[in-house]
Tab-separated table of C-alpha atoms in Angstrom:
chain	number	residue	atom	x	y	z
A	20	MET	CA	109.580	29.612	85.535
A	21	SER	CA	107.755	27.978	82.644
A	22	ILE	CA	106.360	29.922	79.679
A	23	ARG	CA	102.867	29.043	80.862
A	24	HIS	CA	103.473	30.597	84.280
A	25	ILE	CA	105.004	33.705	82.685
A	26	VAL	CA	101.949	34.189	80.453
A	27	ILE	CA	99.578	33.725	83.386
A	28	SER	CA	101.561	36.246	85.449
A	29	ILE	CA	101.413	38.833	82.646
A	30	VAL	CA	97.659	38.359	82.252
A	31	VAL	CA	97.137	38.762	86.000
A	32	VAL	CA	99.228	41.954	86.085
A	33	LEU	CA	97.455	43.475	83.073
A	34	THR	CA	94.042	42.564	84.455
A	35	SER	CA	94.939	44.109	87.794
A	36	PHE	CA	96.151	47.281	86.074
A	37	SER	CA	92.979	47.476	83.980
A	38	CYS	CA	90.755	47.072	87.010
A	39	GLN	CA	92.522	49.934	88.748
A	40	ARG	CA	91.659	52.430	86.015
A	41	SER	CA	88.761	54.781	86.700
A	42	SER	CA	85.848	56.007	84.643
A	43	PRO	CA	85.639	59.727	83.848
A	44	GLN	CA	83.223	61.795	85.881
A	45	ILE	CA	80.920	64.657	84.894
A	46	ASP	CA	80.867	66.696	88.096
A	47	GLU	CA	78.692	69.527	86.804
A	48	LEU	CA	77.044	70.657	83.581
A	49	GLN	CA	76.063	74.188	82.606
A	50	TRP	CA	74.516	75.191	79.316
A	51	ARG	CA	72.959	78.231	77.717
A	52	LEU	CA	70.910	78.446	74.552
A	53	LEU	CA	72.059	81.409	72.481
A	54	TYR	CA	70.409	83.255	69.645
A	55	ARG	CA	73.315	83.853	67.303
A	56	ASP	CA	73.646	86.687	64.796
A	57	THR	CA	76.825	86.586	62.705
A	58	GLY	CA	75.841	89.522	60.532
A	59	VAL	CA	75.042	87.028	57.757
A	60	TYR	CA	73.083	84.239	59.468
A	61	ARG	CA	70.816	83.937	62.494
A	62	TYR	CA	70.361	80.626	64.297
A	63	GLU	CA	70.221	78.912	67.686
A	64	GLU	CA	73.320	77.446	69.282
A	65	LEU	CA	74.122	75.708	72.554
A	66	ALA	CA	77.031	76.873	74.682
A	67	ILE	CA	78.014	73.952	76.930
A	68	PHE	CA	80.429	73.910	79.866
A	69	VAL	CA	81.378	70.720	81.686
A	70	ARG	CA	83.260	70.340	84.957
A	71	ALA	CA	84.949	66.994	84.533
A	72	SER	CA	87.446	64.849	86.402
A	73	ASP	CA	89.235	61.532	86.032
A	74	ARG	CA	91.274	59.866	88.767
A	75	ASP	CA	93.629	58.622	86.048
A	76	GLY	CA	94.457	62.265	85.292
A	77	PRO	CA	92.849	64.945	83.095
A	78	GLU	CA	95.015	63.840	80.166
A	79	ASP	CA	92.968	60.603	80.119
A	80	LEU	CA	89.834	62.479	78.998
A	81	GLU	CA	89.467	62.070	75.245
A	82	GLN	CA	86.078	62.963	73.751
A	83	ILE	CA	82.708	64.559	74.490
A	84	THR	CA	79.669	63.632	72.422
A	85	VAL	CA	76.324	65.442	72.380
A	86	SER	CA	73.293	63.721	70.848
A	87	ALA	CA	69.720	64.938	70.379
A	88	GLY	CA	67.186	62.281	71.359
A	89	ASN	CA	66.399	59.793	68.605
A	90	THR	CA	67.014	62.270	65.788
A	91	GLY	CA	70.352	60.712	64.878
A	92	LEU	CA	72.036	64.115	65.239
A	93	ILE	CA	75.409	63.811	66.958
A	94	TRP	CA	78.107	66.389	67.676
A	95	ARG	CA	81.561	65.023	68.592
A	96	PHE	CA	84.355	67.087	70.144
A	97	SER	CA	87.800	65.583	70.724
A	98	ALA	CA	89.999	66.869	73.552
A	99	ASN	CA	92.077	69.070	71.239
A	100	GLU	CA	88.904	71.035	70.377
A	101	TRP	CA	87.971	71.809	73.982
A	102	ILE	CA	88.403	75.246	75.503
A	103	LYS	CA	90.163	74.204	78.679
A	104	ASP	CA	90.177	76.027	81.964
A	105	ILE	CA	93.544	77.377	83.092
A	106	GLY	CA	93.323	74.868	85.944
A	107	MET	CA	92.784	71.915	83.626
A	108	GLU	CA	95.740	70.103	85.163
A	109	GLU	CA	93.720	69.897	88.384
A	110	GLU	CA	90.814	67.623	89.209
A	111	GLY	CA	87.359	68.955	88.406
A	112	ALA	CA	88.388	71.666	85.935
A	113	TRP	CA	85.916	73.270	83.541
A	114	ILE	CA	85.778	72.428	79.836
A	115	GLY	CA	84.094	74.649	77.262
A	116	LEU	CA	82.876	73.052	74.047
A	117	PRO	CA	82.678	74.564	70.578
A	118	ALA	CA	79.129	75.715	69.872
A	119	VAL	CA	76.509	73.060	69.152
A	120	ILE	CA	74.726	74.465	66.100
A	121	PRO	CA	71.861	73.163	63.932
A	122	LEU	CA	72.982	70.695	61.285
A	123	GLU	CA	69.872	71.615	59.321
A	124	GLY	CA	67.797	74.806	59.410
A	125	PHE	CA	68.184	77.469	62.072
A	126	SER	CA	66.699	75.916	65.250
A	127	LEU	CA	67.970	73.105	67.454
A	128	PRO	CA	65.755	70.017	67.892
A	129	GLU	CA	63.375	70.039	70.860
A	130	GLU	CA	64.679	66.804	72.334
A	131	LEU	CA	66.273	65.361	75.436
A	132	TYR	CA	70.009	65.797	74.861
A	133	THR	CA	72.630	63.344	76.106
A	134	LEU	CA	76.192	64.424	76.824
A	135	THR	CA	78.734	61.597	76.986
A	136	LEU	CA	82.257	62.035	78.359
A	137	GLU	CA	84.726	59.337	77.264
A	138	ASP	CA	88.295	58.526	78.254
A	139	ARG	CA	91.051	56.835	76.273
A	140	THR	CA	89.990	53.353	77.358
A	141	GLY	CA	86.389	53.820	76.199
A	142	ARG	CA	84.942	54.249	79.677
A	143	ASP	CA	82.286	56.939	79.802
A	144	HIS	CA	79.841	58.914	81.902
A	145	GLN	CA	76.546	60.340	80.627
A	146	ILE	CA	74.212	63.121	81.666
A	147	THR	CA	70.999	64.370	80.057
A	148	PHE	CA	69.464	67.833	79.773
A	149	ARG	CA	66.677	69.523	77.842
A	150	PRO	CA	66.850	73.086	76.450
A	151	ASP	CA	63.900	75.234	77.499
A	152	PRO	CA	60.901	74.014	75.432
A	153	ASN	CA	59.161	77.337	76.154
A	154	ARG	CA	61.998	79.448	74.783
A	155	LEU	CA	61.371	82.279	72.360
A	156	ARG	CA	61.114	81.225	68.727
A	157	MET	CA	63.299	82.819	66.097
A	158	VAL	CA	60.334	84.669	64.562
A	159	GLU	CA	59.373	86.094	67.990
A	160	ILE	CA	62.731	87.622	68.800
A	161	LYS	CA	63.480	91.330	68.896
A	162	TRP	CA	67.114	91.274	67.896
A	163	PRO	CA	69.477	93.675	69.671
A	164	GLN	CA	70.898	96.589	67.713
A	165	ALA	CA	74.415	97.489	68.834
A	166	ARG	CA	77.401	99.320	67.452
A	167	ILE	CA	80.708	100.919	68.367
A	168	GLU	CA	80.962	104.540	67.310
A	169	ASN	CA	83.426	107.335	68.155
A	170	GLY	CA	84.766	105.555	71.230
A	171	PHE	CA	81.339	104.660	72.621
A	172	PHE	CA	79.348	101.459	72.773
A	173	LEU	CA	75.712	102.030	71.762
A	174	LEU	CA	72.871	99.609	72.507
A	175	GLU	CA	69.239	100.230	71.642
A	176	GLU	CA	66.283	99.447	73.925
A	177	PRO	CA	64.822	97.226	75.280
A	178	TYR	CA	68.236	95.734	76.036
A	179	GLU	CA	70.230	97.498	78.722
A	180	GLU	CA	73.598	95.807	79.139
A	181	GLY	CA	75.843	93.011	78.000
A	182	THR	CA	79.370	91.646	77.811
A	183	LEU	CA	81.523	93.152	75.073
A	184	ILE	CA	84.362	90.918	73.898
A	185	PHE	CA	87.263	92.080	71.755
A	186	ARG	CA	89.342	89.550	69.834
A	187	ASN	CA	92.656	89.659	68.014
A	188	GLU	CA	92.896	89.052	64.283
A	189	ASP	CA	93.199	85.279	64.906
A	190	LEU	CA	90.057	85.490	67.130
A	191	ALA	CA	92.093	84.963	70.304
A	192	LEU	CA	90.649	86.751	73.333
A	193	ASN	CA	91.835	90.348	73.676
A	194	GLN	CA	89.612	92.179	76.183
A	195	VAL	CA	86.299	91.678	78.021
A	196	LEU	CA	84.133	94.588	79.209
A	197	GLN	CA	80.767	94.871	80.934
A	198	VAL	CA	78.892	97.560	79.019
A	199	ALA	CA	75.609	99.459	78.855
A	200	ASN	CA	74.343	101.984	76.329
A	201	GLU	CA	76.728	104.933	75.845
A	202	THR	CA	79.598	103.270	77.712
A	203	ALA	CA	82.933	104.878	76.799
A	204	ILE	CA	85.403	102.229	75.692
A	205	ASP	CA	89.141	102.141	75.081
A	206	VAL	CA	89.887	99.618	72.352
A	207	HIS	CA	93.343	98.032	72.339
A	208	GLU	CA	95.278	98.521	69.110
A	209	SER	CA	95.676	94.754	68.731
A	210	ALA	CA	91.896	94.195	68.726
A	211	HIS	CA	90.464	93.279	65.342
A	212	TRP	CA	86.986	91.892	66.109
A	213	TRP	CA	84.191	92.543	68.591
A	214	GLU	CA	81.222	90.493	69.745
A	215	LEU	CA	78.433	91.009	72.254
A	216	TRP	CA	76.753	88.612	74.687
A	217	ILE	CA	73.408	89.648	76.207
A	218	PRO	CA	71.667	87.392	78.767
A	219	LEU	CA	67.891	87.123	78.844
A	220	PRO	CA	66.691	87.530	82.460
A	221	GLU	CA	64.922	84.546	84.028
A	222	ARG	CA	65.851	82.321	81.076
A	223	THR	CA	68.750	79.993	80.352
A	224	SER	CA	69.224	81.777	77.052
A	225	GLY	CA	70.643	84.952	75.587
A	226	PHE	CA	72.141	86.568	72.501
A	227	ARG	CA	75.555	86.197	70.940
A	228	LEU	CA	76.236	88.785	68.256
A	229	GLY	CA	79.318	88.708	66.050
A	230	PRO	CA	82.204	88.638	65.805
A	231	PHE	CA	82.209	91.776	63.656
A	232	PRO	CA	85.321	93.508	62.263
A	233	LEU	CA	86.249	96.696	64.085
A	234	GLN	CA	86.979	98.452	60.803
A	235	THR	CA	83.233	98.735	60.192
A	236	THR	CA	82.623	100.393	63.540
A	237	GLY	CA	79.293	101.816	62.460
A	238	SER	CA	77.806	98.462	61.517
A	239	GLU	CA	74.972	97.072	63.581
A	240	SER	CA	74.672	93.551	64.867
A	241	SER	CA	71.590	92.926	62.758
A	242	LEU	CA	73.417	93.112	59.434
């Protein structure tokens, strides 16, 4: 076989292989706008969860980008930053992203957001969403007051319940509890931090308070 025929054969094979590769797919998107209180700063953040698949295998998924309209604001998250579902080796597993936080100020832009899922070959899939334009403003919020004291979780009105999360010293997940005011809790010795998530009924938003160190068990989330 001549060199020319060999080259043509290689090109045909590579082209055929390339054509067989698939684009990534965003199967479902869920998001929640959170009012965050770290004890030092208060700001809005977006918690985003994507159910994604790729017929070339989940290892082919490489990057997720979130952009805010024409503002020029872009958040990029490579695959090694994703919080992957335990079933990530299967098709259509859920991916959690690090929080999308304001790059300036304390509120996220009121824009149409675009989420782009890319694979290693540069193929992508996009989906758009818009955070609630009628959401509560930072100055309108009544921030929850919560604390852990003498083996009890205490939460002041008007908030009634939430999800209490304990984390190890390295912030790895330790324990998750559904709690209300005056719930008795048993804290694992390995727990070092606690944080609280409170949903706002009838809104795609809520509060995320902490993480706070357990050593200051009398401290409130509004520090």
